Structure formats: structure tokens, C-alpha cells
Tab-separated table of C-alpha atoms in Angstrom:
chain	number	residue	atom	x	y	z
A	1	MET	CA	31.665	-3.002	70.665
A	2	ARG	CA	30.398	0.570	69.721
A	3	GLU	CA	31.102	0.302	66.299
A	4	ALA	CA	27.748	-1.368	64.970
A	5	ALA	CA	26.240	1.779	65.867
A	6	GLU	CA	28.062	4.209	63.602
A	7	GLY	CA	25.671	5.773	61.457
A	8	ALA	CA	22.535	3.856	63.256
A	9	PRO	CA	19.507	6.176	63.969
A	10	SER	CA	19.414	7.658	67.356
A	11	PHE	CA	17.621	5.055	70.055
A	12	VAL	CA	15.386	6.269	72.772
A	13	HIS	CA	13.061	5.013	75.718
A	14	LEU	CA	9.289	5.674	75.350
A	15	PRO	CA	7.049	3.220	77.897
A	16	GLN	CA	3.895	4.228	75.512
A	17	LEU	CA	4.578	3.278	71.803
A	18	GLY	CA	1.631	3.255	70.025
A	19	ALA	CA	0.718	1.456	66.766
A	20	VAL	CA	2.013	2.329	63.546
A	21	GLY	CA	0.636	5.919	62.501
A	22	ALA	CA	0.085	7.209	66.087
A	23	THR	CA	1.544	10.540	67.010
A	24	LEU	CA	3.449	10.476	70.054
A	25	GLU	CA	4.210	13.553	72.020
A	26	ILE	CA	8.022	13.396	73.372
A	27	ALA	CA	9.009	15.294	76.840
A	28	GLY	CA	11.272	14.837	79.564
A	29	ASP	CA	14.606	13.300	79.311
A	30	GLU	CA	13.936	11.488	75.881
A	31	ALA	CA	13.019	14.903	74.409
A	32	HIS	CA	16.383	16.354	75.624
A	33	TYR	CA	18.238	13.744	74.653
A	34	LEU	CA	16.828	13.787	70.809
A	35	ALA	CA	16.628	17.827	70.940
A	36	ARG	CA	19.495	18.809	72.478
A	37	VAL	CA	22.236	15.575	72.437
A	38	VAL	CA	21.862	14.015	69.323
A	39	ARG	CA	20.178	17.154	67.705
A	40	VAL	CA	17.417	15.368	65.577
A	41	ARG	CA	15.759	17.482	62.837
A	42	ALA	CA	12.090	17.211	61.292
A	43	GLY	CA	11.709	14.592	58.746
A	44	GLU	CA	14.565	12.439	60.658
A	45	ARG	CA	13.853	9.137	61.795
A	46	VAL	CA	14.587	7.508	65.267
A	47	CYS	CA	14.326	4.168	67.248
A	48	ALA	CA	12.667	3.918	70.538
A	49	SER	CA	11.885	1.095	72.525
A	50	ASP	CA	8.963	0.658	75.308
A	51	GLY	CA	11.372	-1.591	77.309
A	52	GLU	CA	9.228	-4.301	77.337
A	53	GLY	CA	10.049	-5.944	73.829
A	54	GLY	CA	8.339	-3.100	71.683
A	55	LEU	CA	10.147	-1.454	69.168
A	56	ALA	CA	9.394	1.250	66.703
A	57	THR	CA	10.429	3.267	64.055
A	58	LEU	CA	9.240	6.974	64.500
A	59	GLU	CA	9.855	10.216	62.282
A	60	ILE	CA	10.124	13.637	63.677
A	61	GLU	CA	7.441	15.643	62.997
A	62	ARG	CA	8.413	18.808	64.495
A	63	LEU	CA	10.715	19.774	67.351
A	64	ALA	CA	8.931	22.793	69.007
A	65	PRO	CA	6.931	24.127	70.917
A	66	SER	CA	6.856	20.203	71.417
A	67	LEU	CA	8.787	17.426	70.044
A	68	ARG	CA	6.454	15.075	68.376
A	69	ALA	CA	6.573	12.029	66.009
A	70	ARG	CA	4.893	9.507	64.547
A	71	VAL	CA	5.201	5.768	64.603
A	72	ILE	CA	6.294	4.522	61.055
A	73	GLU	CA	6.841	0.869	61.993
A	74	ARG	CA	6.309	-1.503	64.852
A	75	GLU	CA	7.499	-4.467	65.992
A	76	GLN	CA	7.378	-7.133	69.352
A	77	ARG	CA	10.108	-9.215	70.432
A	78	MET	CA	10.506	-11.897	73.160
A	79	ARG	CA	13.250	-12.743	75.702
A	80	VAL	CA	14.932	-15.799	75.161
A	81	ALA	CA	16.382	-15.918	78.415
A	82	GLU	CA	16.257	-14.001	81.438
A	83	LEU	CA	18.323	-13.268	84.424
A	84	GLU	CA	16.404	-11.839	87.717
A	85	LEU	CA	19.477	-11.053	89.887
A	86	TRP	CA	18.840	-10.792	93.849
A	87	CYS	CA	21.361	-8.670	95.454
A	88	GLY	CA	21.990	-7.652	98.915
A	89	ALA	CA	23.061	-4.171	99.430
A	90	PRO	CA	26.650	-2.882	98.684
A	91	LYS	CA	28.469	-1.031	100.749
A	92	GLY	CA	27.638	2.780	100.521
A	93	ASP	CA	27.191	4.386	96.591
A	94	ARG	CA	28.267	1.567	95.246
A	95	ALA	CA	24.905	0.773	94.162
A	96	ASP	CA	24.593	3.398	91.323
A	97	TRP	CA	27.166	1.853	88.767
A	98	MET	CA	26.209	-1.319	89.725
A	99	VAL	CA	22.621	-0.717	88.516
A	100	GLU	CA	23.749	0.884	85.312
A	101	LYS	CA	25.930	-1.945	84.167
A	102	LEU	CA	23.327	-4.712	85.248
A	103	ALA	CA	21.014	-2.890	82.647
A	104	GLU	CA	23.583	-2.722	80.519
A	105	LEU	CA	24.425	-6.522	80.683
A	106	GLY	CA	20.574	-7.313	79.815
A	107	VAL	CA	19.433	-8.124	83.477
A	108	ALA	CA	15.671	-8.352	83.369
A	109	ARG	CA	14.588	-7.643	87.025
A	110	LEU	CA	16.997	-6.417	89.672
A	111	VAL	CA	15.365	-7.485	92.839
A	112	PRO	CA	17.036	-5.828	96.122
A	113	ILE	CA	17.285	-8.385	99.047
A	114	GLU	CA	16.668	-7.415	102.576
A	115	ALA	CA	19.443	-9.472	103.852
A	116	GLU	CA	19.524	-9.827	107.880
A	117	ARG	CA	23.146	-8.121	107.581
A	118	GLY	CA	22.788	-5.558	105.169
A	119	ARG	CA	19.459	-2.864	104.456
A	120	TRP	CA	18.737	-0.657	101.302
A	121	GLU	CA	19.049	2.285	102.817
A	122	ARG	CA	17.231	5.478	101.304
A	123	PHE	CA	16.062	3.297	98.724
A	124	GLU	CA	13.118	5.722	97.481
A	125	ARG	CA	15.345	8.144	97.257
A	126	ARG	CA	17.629	6.178	94.912
A	127	ARG	CA	15.149	4.802	93.218
A	128	GLU	CA	14.519	7.349	90.592
A	129	ARG	CA	17.819	7.804	89.884
A	130	TRP	CA	17.740	4.135	88.796
A	131	GLU	CA	14.966	4.410	86.570
A	132	ARG	CA	17.237	6.857	84.818
A	133	LEU	CA	20.306	4.858	84.759
A	134	ALA	CA	17.971	1.774	83.056
A	135	SER	CA	16.728	3.839	80.706
A	136	ALA	CA	19.929	5.571	79.476
A	137	ALA	CA	21.375	2.111	79.753
A	138	LEU	CA	18.580	1.075	77.409
A	139	ARG	CA	19.623	3.844	74.778
A	140	GLN	CA	23.327	2.724	75.279
A	141	SER	CA	22.571	-1.056	74.180
A	142	ARG	CA	19.823	-0.237	71.934
A	143	SER	CA	17.831	-2.802	73.773
A	144	ALA	CA	13.813	-3.915	73.470
A	145	PHE	CA	14.389	-4.699	76.993
A	146	ARG	CA	14.752	-2.503	80.174
A	147	MET	CA	15.971	-3.759	83.422
A	148	HIS	CA	13.032	-3.330	86.278
A	149	VAL	CA	14.303	-2.432	89.927
A	150	LEU	CA	11.643	-4.044	92.244
A	151	GLU	CA	10.993	-3.040	95.678
A	152	PRO	CA	13.311	-4.507	98.053
A	153	LEU	CA	12.228	-7.875	99.636
A	154	ALA	CA	13.315	-10.169	102.281
A	155	LEU	CA	14.499	-13.343	101.679
A	156	GLU	CA	11.325	-15.533	102.993
A	157	PRO	CA	8.633	-13.419	100.379
A	158	ALA	CA	11.445	-13.354	97.363
A	159	LEU	CA	11.614	-16.937	97.696
A	160	THR	CA	7.593	-17.631	97.862
A	161	ARG	CA	7.190	-15.437	94.691
A	162	THR	CA	10.042	-17.685	92.467
A	163	PRO	CA	8.793	-19.475	89.706
A	164	GLY	CA	9.513	-23.604	90.097
A	165	ALA	CA	11.606	-23.550	86.779
A	166	ALA	CA	13.997	-21.045	86.976
A	167	ALA	CA	17.504	-22.148	87.503
A	168	ARG	CA	18.916	-21.020	90.697
A	169	TRP	CA	22.247	-19.890	91.850
A	170	CYS	CA	24.104	-18.446	95.050
A	171	ALA	CA	27.326	-16.834	94.891
A	172	ARG	CA	29.548	-18.427	97.338
A	173	PRO	CA	33.416	-18.501	97.261
A	174	ASP	CA	33.440	-22.396	98.113
A	175	GLY	CA	30.482	-22.970	95.667
A	176	GLY	CA	31.615	-25.237	92.340
A	177	PRO	CA	32.364	-23.579	88.717
A	178	ALA	CA	30.140	-20.778	87.889
A	179	THR	CA	30.716	-21.735	84.144
A	180	ARG	CA	27.659	-23.944	85.224
A	181	ILE	CA	25.238	-20.553	85.104
A	182	ALA	CA	25.962	-20.604	81.192
A	183	ALA	CA	24.806	-23.777	80.477
A	184	ALA	CA	21.372	-23.143	82.190
A	185	ALA	CA	21.238	-19.958	80.452
A	186	ARG	CA	18.328	-20.839	77.936
A	187	GLY	CA	15.505	-20.256	80.310
A	188	PRO	CA	14.606	-18.098	83.366
A	189	THR	CA	17.464	-17.751	85.576
A	190	ILE	CA	17.936	-16.276	89.127
A	191	VAL	CA	21.677	-15.536	90.971
A	192	ALA	CA	21.476	-14.718	94.304
A	193	ILE	CA	24.407	-12.248	95.450
A	194	GLY	CA	25.094	-11.512	99.561
A	195	PRO	CA	25.317	-7.931	100.991
A	196	SER	CA	28.420	-6.778	101.686
A	197	SER	CA	28.672	-8.554	105.128
A	198	GLY	CA	27.258	-11.701	103.658
A	199	PHE	CA	24.190	-13.729	103.800
A	200	SER	CA	23.663	-15.180	107.306
A	201	GLN	CA	23.890	-19.163	108.050
A	202	GLY	CA	20.124	-18.810	108.390
A	203	GLU	CA	19.850	-17.134	104.950
A	204	LEU	CA	22.281	-19.507	103.144
A	205	LYS	CA	20.043	-22.769	104.710
A	206	ARG	CA	17.300	-21.608	102.993
A	207	LEU	CA	18.584	-20.563	99.806
A	208	GLN	CA	20.154	-24.215	99.730
A	209	GLU	CA	16.844	-25.806	100.900
A	210	SER	CA	15.236	-23.659	97.916
A	211	GLY	CA	17.070	-25.248	95.101
A	212	PHE	CA	19.959	-22.626	94.718
A	213	THR	CA	23.240	-24.173	94.147
A	214	ALA	CA	26.659	-22.667	94.860
A	215	VAL	CA	29.093	-21.228	92.298
A	216	ALA	CA	32.117	-19.423	92.922
A	217	LEU	CA	32.862	-16.608	90.561
A	218	ALA	CA	36.580	-15.869	91.026
A	219	GLU	CA	39.342	-17.151	92.790
A	220	THR	CA	39.216	-14.037	94.782
A	221	ARG	CA	36.618	-12.587	97.078
A	222	LEU	CA	34.543	-10.109	95.170
A	223	ARG	CA	32.670	-7.061	96.948
A	224	THR	CA	28.665	-7.305	96.754
A	225	GLU	CA	28.489	-4.802	93.359
A	226	THR	CA	31.420	-6.976	91.504
A	227	ALA	CA	29.777	-10.577	91.705
A	228	ALA	CA	26.304	-8.756	91.144
A	229	LEU	CA	28.389	-7.796	87.701
A	230	ALA	CA	30.366	-10.841	87.497
A	231	ALA	CA	27.222	-13.391	87.338
A	232	ALA	CA	25.364	-11.259	85.076
A	233	ALA	CA	28.256	-11.173	82.832
A	234	VAL	CA	28.623	-15.110	83.117
A	235	TRP	CA	25.068	-15.547	81.846
A	236	ALA	CA	25.249	-12.704	79.289
A	237	ALA	CA	27.961	-14.470	77.243
A	238	ALA	CA	26.337	-17.351	77.767
A	239	ALA	CA	22.530	-16.033	76.952
A	240	CYS	CA	24.116	-14.468	73.800
A	241	GLY	CA	26.017	-17.832	72.710
A	242	ASN	CA	22.862	-19.802	73.112
A	243	ALA	CA	20.720	-17.374	71.027
A	244	GLY	CA	22.896	-17.444	68.036
A	245	ALA	CA	24.215	-14.572	66.692
A	246	PRO	CA	23.062	-11.065	67.949
A	247	PRO	CA	20.978	-9.112	65.985
A	248	SER	CA	22.648	-6.611	64.366
A	249	SER	CA	21.131	-2.859	65.666
B	1	MET	CA	30.772	-14.042	98.765
B	2	ARG	CA	32.544	-11.913	102.139
B	3	GLU	CA	31.445	-13.962	104.641
B	4	ALA	CA	34.919	-16.302	104.151
B	5	ALA	CA	36.997	-13.450	105.620
B	6	GLU	CA	34.926	-13.213	108.755
B	7	GLY	CA	36.938	-13.499	111.880
B	8	ALA	CA	40.266	-13.494	109.135
B	9	PRO	CA	43.056	-11.766	109.752
B	10	SER	CA	43.646	-8.313	108.432
B	11	PHE	CA	45.171	-8.258	104.691
B	12	VAL	CA	47.536	-5.637	103.226
B	13	HIS	CA	49.932	-5.125	100.519
B	14	LEU	CA	53.538	-4.519	101.121
B	15	PRO	CA	55.677	-4.672	97.826
B	16	GLN	CA	59.100	-5.980	99.912
B	17	LEU	CA	57.949	-8.880	102.218
B	18	GLY	CA	61.135	-10.038	102.995
B	19	ALA	CA	62.532	-13.622	104.632
B	20	VAL	CA	61.071	-15.291	107.487
B	21	GLY	CA	62.398	-13.667	110.953
B	22	ALA	CA	62.671	-10.379	109.019
B	23	THR	CA	61.172	-6.903	110.383
B	24	LEU	CA	59.235	-4.453	108.376
B	25	GLU	CA	59.014	-0.837	108.744
B	26	ILE	CA	54.995	-0.104	107.556
B	27	ALA	CA	54.173	3.096	106.561
B	28	GLY	CA	51.775	5.301	104.128
B	29	ASP	CA	48.526	3.619	103.019
B	30	GLU	CA	48.974	0.412	104.377
B	31	ALA	CA	49.847	1.355	107.881
B	32	HIS	CA	47.077	3.752	108.189
B	33	TYR	CA	44.630	0.938	107.095
B	34	LEU	CA	46.039	-1.482	109.852
B	35	ALA	CA	46.314	1.354	112.720
B	36	ARG	CA	43.105	3.361	111.804
B	37	VAL	CA	40.977	1.410	109.943
B	38	VAL	CA	41.252	-2.091	111.529
B	39	ARG	CA	42.979	-0.787	114.305
B	40	VAL	CA	45.019	-3.796	114.909
B	41	ARG	CA	47.165	-3.835	118.327
B	42	ALA	CA	50.677	-5.188	118.931
B	43	GLY	CA	50.997	-8.863	118.811
B	44	GLU	CA	48.021	-9.462	116.771
B	45	ARG	CA	48.736	-11.325	113.456
B	46	VAL	CA	48.028	-10.254	109.774
B	47	CYS	CA	48.529	-11.343	106.254
B	48	ALA	CA	50.371	-9.358	103.784
B	49	SER	CA	51.100	-10.298	99.870
B	50	ASP	CA	53.455	-8.089	97.616
B	51	GLY	CA	50.987	-8.851	94.669
B	52	GLU	CA	53.829	-10.885	92.712
B	53	GLY	CA	52.597	-14.147	94.797
B	54	GLY	CA	54.220	-13.772	97.807
B	55	LEU	CA	52.246	-13.971	100.797
B	56	ALA	CA	53.067	-13.733	104.287
B	57	THR	CA	51.893	-14.071	108.203
B	58	LEU	CA	53.198	-10.952	110.175
B	59	GLU	CA	53.196	-10.499	113.819
B	60	ILE	CA	52.521	-6.400	114.689
B	61	GLU	CA	55.706	-5.697	117.075
B	62	ARG	CA	54.452	-2.242	117.808
B	63	LEU	CA	52.254	0.477	116.485
B	64	ALA	CA	54.352	3.663	117.828
B	65	PRO	CA	56.226	5.839	116.634
B	66	SER	CA	56.358	3.704	113.516
B	67	LEU	CA	54.257	0.386	112.531
B	68	ARG	CA	56.959	-2.830	113.046
B	69	ALA	CA	56.029	-6.013	112.148
B	70	ARG	CA	58.024	-9.023	112.120
B	71	VAL	CA	57.664	-12.251	108.934
B	72	ILE	CA	56.405	-15.355	111.018
B	73	GLU	CA	55.613	-17.237	107.859
B	74	ARG	CA	56.053	-17.168	104.052
B	75	GLU	CA	54.737	-18.568	100.973
B	76	GLN	CA	54.833	-18.336	96.978
B	77	ARG	CA	52.092	-19.020	94.515
B	78	MET	CA	52.254	-18.946	91.155
B	79	ARG	CA	49.720	-18.097	88.638
B	80	VAL	CA	47.567	-20.823	86.954
B	81	ALA	CA	45.821	-18.701	84.159
B	82	GLU	CA	46.673	-15.205	83.625
B	83	LEU	CA	44.621	-12.350	81.780
B	84	GLU	CA	46.085	-9.360	80.048
B	85	LEU	CA	42.963	-7.050	78.892
B	86	TRP	CA	44.109	-4.253	76.297
B	87	CYS	CA	41.660	-1.548	76.702
B	88	GLY	CA	40.741	1.734	74.731
B	89	ALA	CA	39.863	4.656	76.555
B	90	PRO	CA	36.540	5.005	78.075
B	91	LYS	CA	34.402	7.865	78.101
B	92	GLY	CA	35.354	10.270	81.181
B	93	ASP	CA	35.875	9.014	84.275
B	94	ARG	CA	34.786	5.957	83.825
B	95	ALA	CA	37.916	4.009	83.926
B	96	ASP	CA	38.209	4.515	87.855
B	97	TRP	CA	35.831	2.004	88.885
B	98	MET	CA	36.830	-0.248	85.700
B	99	VAL	CA	40.174	-0.375	87.113
B	100	GLU	CA	38.745	-1.361	90.560
B	101	LYS	CA	36.820	-3.859	89.106
B	102	LEU	CA	39.268	-5.535	87.155
B	103	ALA	CA	41.796	-5.719	89.770
B	104	GLU	CA	39.290	-7.490	91.881
B	105	LEU	CA	38.383	-9.898	89.301
B	106	GLY	CA	41.991	-10.888	89.265
B	107	VAL	CA	43.204	-9.262	85.779
B	108	ALA	CA	47.024	-9.651	85.781
B	109	ARG	CA	47.432	-6.361	83.570
B	110	LEU	CA	45.813	-3.562	82.014
B	111	VAL	CA	47.178	-2.264	79.017
B	112	PRO	CA	46.061	0.774	78.127
B	113	ILE	CA	45.678	0.977	74.043
B	114	GLU	CA	46.240	4.467	72.092
B	115	ALA	CA	43.554	3.410	69.607
B	116	GLU	CA	42.937	5.680	66.448
B	117	ARG	CA	39.441	6.789	67.854
B	118	GLY	CA	40.184	6.995	71.651
B	119	ARG	CA	43.180	8.444	73.513
B	120	TRP	CA	44.024	8.047	77.223
B	121	GLU	CA	43.977	11.457	78.505
B	122	ARG	CA	45.712	12.277	81.320
B	123	PHE	CA	47.300	9.110	82.094
B	124	GLU	CA	49.701	9.724	84.767
B	125	ARG	CA	48.277	12.064	86.809
B	126	ARG	CA	45.648	9.234	86.574
B	127	ARG	CA	48.036	6.491	87.336
B	128	GLU	CA	48.990	7.143	90.826
B	129	ARG	CA	44.973	7.042	91.761
B	130	TRP	CA	45.005	3.405	89.515
B	131	GLU	CA	47.635	2.347	91.682
B	132	ARG	CA	45.712	2.978	95.118
B	133	LEU	CA	42.691	1.397	93.570
B	134	ALA	CA	44.577	-1.760	92.692
B	135	SER	CA	46.079	-2.128	96.393
B	136	ALA	CA	42.740	-1.714	97.740
B	137	ALA	CA	41.428	-4.293	95.583
B	138	LEU	CA	44.376	-7.102	96.372
B	139	ARG	CA	43.192	-6.121	100.168
B	140	GLN	CA	39.692	-6.412	99.841
B	141	SER	CA	40.279	-9.966	97.497
B	142	ARG	CA	42.777	-11.204	99.745
B	143	SER	CA	44.670	-12.118	96.815
B	144	ALA	CA	48.573	-13.102	96.411
B	145	PHE	CA	48.667	-10.672	92.864
B	146	ARG	CA	48.337	-7.214	91.916
B	147	MET	CA	47.323	-5.954	88.743
B	148	HIS	CA	49.885	-4.108	86.662
B	149	VAL	CA	48.833	-0.862	85.168
B	150	LEU	CA	51.426	-0.419	82.022
B	151	GLU	CA	51.890	2.561	80.256
B	152	PRO	CA	49.283	3.326	77.546
B	153	LEU	CA	50.548	1.713	73.933
B	154	ALA	CA	49.536	1.914	70.179
B	155	LEU	CA	48.051	-1.340	68.902
B	156	GLU	CA	51.753	-1.754	66.843
B	157	PRO	CA	53.862	-2.076	69.715
B	158	ALA	CA	51.367	-3.756	71.957
B	159	LEU	CA	50.665	-6.633	69.139
B	160	THR	CA	54.964	-6.771	68.894
B	161	ARG	CA	55.087	-7.712	72.802
B	162	THR	CA	52.582	-10.458	72.641
B	163	PRO	CA	53.619	-13.958	73.324
B	164	GLY	CA	52.852	-16.495	70.604
B	165	ALA	CA	51.047	-18.892	73.165
B	166	ALA	CA	48.517	-16.945	74.739
B	167	ALA	CA	44.697	-17.398	73.339
B	168	ARG	CA	43.310	-13.993	71.791
B	169	TRP	CA	40.229	-12.332	71.642
B	170	CYS	CA	38.672	-9.606	70.534
B	171	ALA	CA	35.361	-8.396	71.674
B	172	ARG	CA	33.128	-7.221	68.903
B	173	PRO	CA	28.897	-7.243	68.696
B	174	ASP	CA	29.203	-9.959	65.566
B	175	GLY	CA	31.473	-12.294	67.071
B	176	GLY	CA	31.345	-15.699	68.016
B	177	PRO	CA	29.886	-16.892	71.600
B	178	ALA	CA	32.256	-15.599	74.284
B	179	THR	CA	32.224	-18.404	76.388
B	180	ARG	CA	35.208	-19.682	74.285
B	181	ILE	CA	36.941	-17.646	76.320
B	182	ALA	CA	36.120	-20.076	79.377
B	183	ALA	CA	37.633	-22.857	77.734
B	184	ALA	CA	41.049	-21.277	76.962
B	185	ALA	CA	41.161	-19.744	80.574
B	186	ARG	CA	43.973	-22.340	81.690
B	187	GLY	CA	46.871	-20.489	80.131
B	188	PRO	CA	47.407	-16.891	79.158
B	189	THR	CA	44.759	-14.973	77.681
B	190	ILE	CA	44.520	-11.739	76.051
B	191	VAL	CA	41.437	-9.848	75.672
B	192	ALA	CA	41.522	-6.914	73.163
B	193	ILE	CA	38.561	-4.035	73.927
B	194	GLY	CA	37.862	-1.232	71.811
B	195	PRO	CA	37.848	2.806	72.832
B	196	SER	CA	34.224	4.123	73.213
B	197	SER	CA	34.063	4.788	69.629
B	198	GLY	CA	35.245	1.878	68.608
B	199	PHE	CA	38.588	-0.297	67.025
B	200	SER	CA	39.172	1.316	63.466
B	201	GLN	CA	38.575	-1.117	60.576
B	202	GLY	CA	42.587	-1.228	60.261
B	203	GLU	CA	42.920	-2.040	63.865
B	204	LEU	CA	40.621	-4.654	63.396
B	205	LYS	CA	42.083	-6.141	60.541
B	206	ARG	CA	45.484	-6.139	62.497
B	207	LEU	CA	43.812	-7.795	65.118
B	208	GLN	CA	42.611	-10.355	63.046
B	209	GLU	CA	46.049	-10.760	61.297
B	210	SER	CA	47.388	-11.202	64.617
B	211	GLY	CA	45.227	-14.283	65.433
B	212	PHE	CA	42.900	-12.322	67.770
B	213	THR	CA	39.274	-13.908	67.142
B	214	ALA	CA	36.108	-11.926	67.796
B	215	VAL	CA	34.056	-12.687	70.116
B	216	ALA	CA	30.283	-11.390	71.639
B	217	LEU	CA	30.017	-10.683	75.113
B	218	ALA	CA	26.120	-9.823	75.116
B	219	GLU	CA	23.262	-9.729	72.958
B	220	THR	CA	23.537	-5.605	73.618
B	221	ARG	CA	25.562	-3.531	72.987
B	222	LEU	CA	28.206	-2.495	75.750
B	223	ARG	CA	30.501	0.392	76.631
B	224	THR	CA	33.920	0.079	76.690
B	225	GLU	CA	34.357	-0.187	80.631
B	226	THR	CA	31.629	-2.731	80.755
B	227	ALA	CA	32.679	-4.734	78.164
B	228	ALA	CA	35.995	-4.692	79.757
B	229	LEU	CA	34.614	-5.796	82.841
B	230	ALA	CA	32.234	-8.619	81.369
B	231	ALA	CA	35.510	-10.200	79.662
B	232	ALA	CA	37.226	-10.291	82.921
B	233	ALA	CA	34.090	-11.828	85.030
B	234	VAL	CA	33.402	-14.757	81.785
B	235	TRP	CA	37.519	-15.636	82.168
B	236	ALA	CA	37.550	-15.198	86.149
B	237	ALA	CA	34.675	-17.782	86.587
B	238	ALA	CA	36.165	-20.091	84.046
B	239	ALA	CA	39.346	-19.718	85.401
B	240	CYS	CA	37.962	-20.475	88.936
B	241	GLY	CA	36.717	-23.597	87.602
B	242	ASN	CA	39.320	-24.952	85.790
B	243	ALA	CA	41.861	-24.309	88.812
B	244	GLY	CA	38.948	-26.601	90.802
B	245	ALA	CA	38.124	-25.457	94.202
B	246	PRO	CA	39.062	-21.612	95.353
B	247	PRO	CA	41.467	-21.309	97.977
B	248	SER	CA	40.084	-20.800	101.343
B	249	SER	CA	41.187	-17.227	102.780
């Protein structure tokens, strides 16, 4: 899967891209990545994304005293399909790699759900790390979009903010075939995954009343983070197929 | 996904199950798990799998000086569909969680591929850890089957041992829809994933000549371990749907 990027220019995440001709001062993680990891040189071109569909080609103007680049080309992409993943808290530190993988698979939003049987602990402390992982995943996947990690929400407020048109699924071992997620992956999709101890009966009832259809992701019982990733992978494969050939990178 | 196990008996991996009436001495990790983690008591019943389709109900006879149990019921399952995953080496230590997740998703065999652009380093040292992760995944997923991790193979010997009837896929960003994996998930399936630097042109040619069809798993570029997991998830969702409702645990 990685071969398409061979010889491709380096790719960075810059929230503020500016218009063609603009000069950008690049600092922090992205400057470190360009100067120390891929070792760009003045005059070299690199690609950048603002994580919101904006893409740019930049020309490096100088490396010191600060990294400066000029915008050569600009492009704006739109999402064809998007996945919002509602997720109860996995056990321990299993959320870190889950965030990385969900971002890589192109999930639009991760909504941490404060469930009756599982709370997201130390969220604020971990959020900064997750934002970095989401940016690293964007670089890795050369994507125009970056995953957003929302503030944890209880189920009711999450249901209240749900758009009516979204396809809704809830992962359950006794659900119908998860391949149904694929058929609906042309528009907005929401998949809800319980915390490590599962959703309560009351929460499951509320999900069902709110149009969430139960789907089984595997024949085996899955951990929260595995279920989240499996749902995202089923969706990603379908969204990719539905959108036709993937763009070359 | 976890709720089905509430109140369900504990589940362990015992390679030698024996017939109904047999007495088993349980040692090592599984004894520790039963005695220290789930704290079973004499007279209690637990479930066990030999990882090869064998399931048993055991009654704990005593805890000390060694954990001893008697086989009450025996059952033998057969795999309907099975997935063999050929995988080039991911970067760094990313294989550890990949092994855990592939095992959880019900992959039958992980075949580490020694690719031209990526070698599996320190395999022997890591293998013991992976065997433990596969056993832990079996406990977690209450599965009759345990993932096997084969010795690393170069591509040619791997191709030589491939049964003719298996459906064959190769993950490539320019491939067709990965939802095609789903349609074929009723029999044996092989998916090949390149190492972090990708398969060489020669390797890709050999895969194509050997009947491997290129499929794209996502619109974005995926890391080796993410691609492996995504392929397993797409297969697992389909195999589960094809097999009808999952067995209750």
C-alpha cells in the first residue's frame, strides 16, 4: 500500500494554508518533520493539507532561522462519504492506537461516548496526544482530511445532535450482517460501539429507538477498540469502492 | 460487543482437552488466569478451547496444590470460512498489536512474508509473545479457534504452498473494491499485504501471475499493520454475515 508514495513529495498538516502566493512560516511538529525527518532543502516542493479538504503545493523558501514556504498551488476537496464513530471507552491505554488507526482509515469524527458502564478518563491530558496522532496519520495517508476528536458526550446529547439523514449502526454480537454498512457508505454514516463493559440495556433501547440498527462485525467477541477499527475498515473499503478508483497520491 | 459474555463462564485456552470424564492439570498462564484473575472456586464450571475447534465445559475440582479440572462436555467445531494473511514486516514494534487484533478478528494463520524490501527481525524472540497474545485473544473472543503464526517465508515458497482453491487478494492503493473480499469469504481466502516499504515490482508481478487480484482497502494510504487489520475486518464482517447469525457465547 505504501508504494504509491515512492518519490512523492513530503506531506504535512498545516491548519492555515493561505492562498496561492502566500508565504507560510512553519513551526512546531511539522517544521521538525520537514527539517529533521525528511530533510527538505530550499527550492524543494512539498504537499500540505489543512485537514479540512484543503490541499496545497508549497515551495520551501528557507530553512533558517525559521522554516518558510510559499503556496504554489491550491485545491479544495469535498468528502463524498463520511463516518462518525461513537465509541465507549476501551480498557486502559488501548485508545491511543485506536485513534491512530481510525484517523488512518479516514474516519471524520471520533465521538467519545460517556456510557453508563464506562467513562473516558484523563481525556484532556490524552487529547493533545491524540491530536498529534491524527496529524501524523494525515501525513502518513496523504489525506486532505484530518480526524476530529470531539469532547466526550453522554448518549442523549449525542443523539440530539445527530442529523436525521445519517445511516446508523450499532455493533452487537447478535446483530445482522455488518456488510450492510457497506451498502450505505455513500452518505453520512454513524457507527456506535459500546465501552469495554458494553452499553446498558437502557442505552441499547435508546439507540434502537433512534434508528440504530444492530450489526455483528465478526463471529467472535471483539474488544471495544477492535470493534471500532473493524467498523471503520468495513466502511472505508466500501466508501473507497463506492467513490470509484482512489485518487493517486 | 462484550455484553454477551456477562455472566458467561470463564474461558481458557488448553491445547490438550481430553475426552469427557478426563482429568486435566492446568498450569502456566491459564492456571494463573483462572486462579488469580477470574478467581474460580472448586465446583465452578469454566469453558475451554484447544484452539483447533475443540470446546469443552470443565468443572474445577481443586485449586491447590495444582489446578485440576474434569471434562464435563465436549464439542468439535469446523471452520466455515478461513482467512490466511500474508504480511510483510510492519515498522518497529507495530506487529505486537497487529497480532492481537488479527487473532481477535478470527484470522486462521498469519504468514510473515520475508519481502525484498522488508525483513521480519528478531522473529524468534517475538514469537513467544505473539503466541501469548493469540491465546489471550482466544480467551477474549471465546473462540474455538486460535490464530497460528507461521515461520517467516519468502514469497516463492509461500506461493508454492498455496492451495489452488483459495480466493487470493493483494492490497494495493490502485486496486478494485475491497468489498470483493466479502463476496468470496465463504471458503479459504488469502490476502497479501506488503511490508512498510511495499512489495517490489517483481513481487507484485509474481502475485498477479499467481492469481492475486489487487484490491484497495481505503481511499487513503495505509500502514502495513493497518492494511492487515482492515483486510481482516472486511473478511470477518463478511464471513460472519455469510455464516448466518453468530453463535451465542
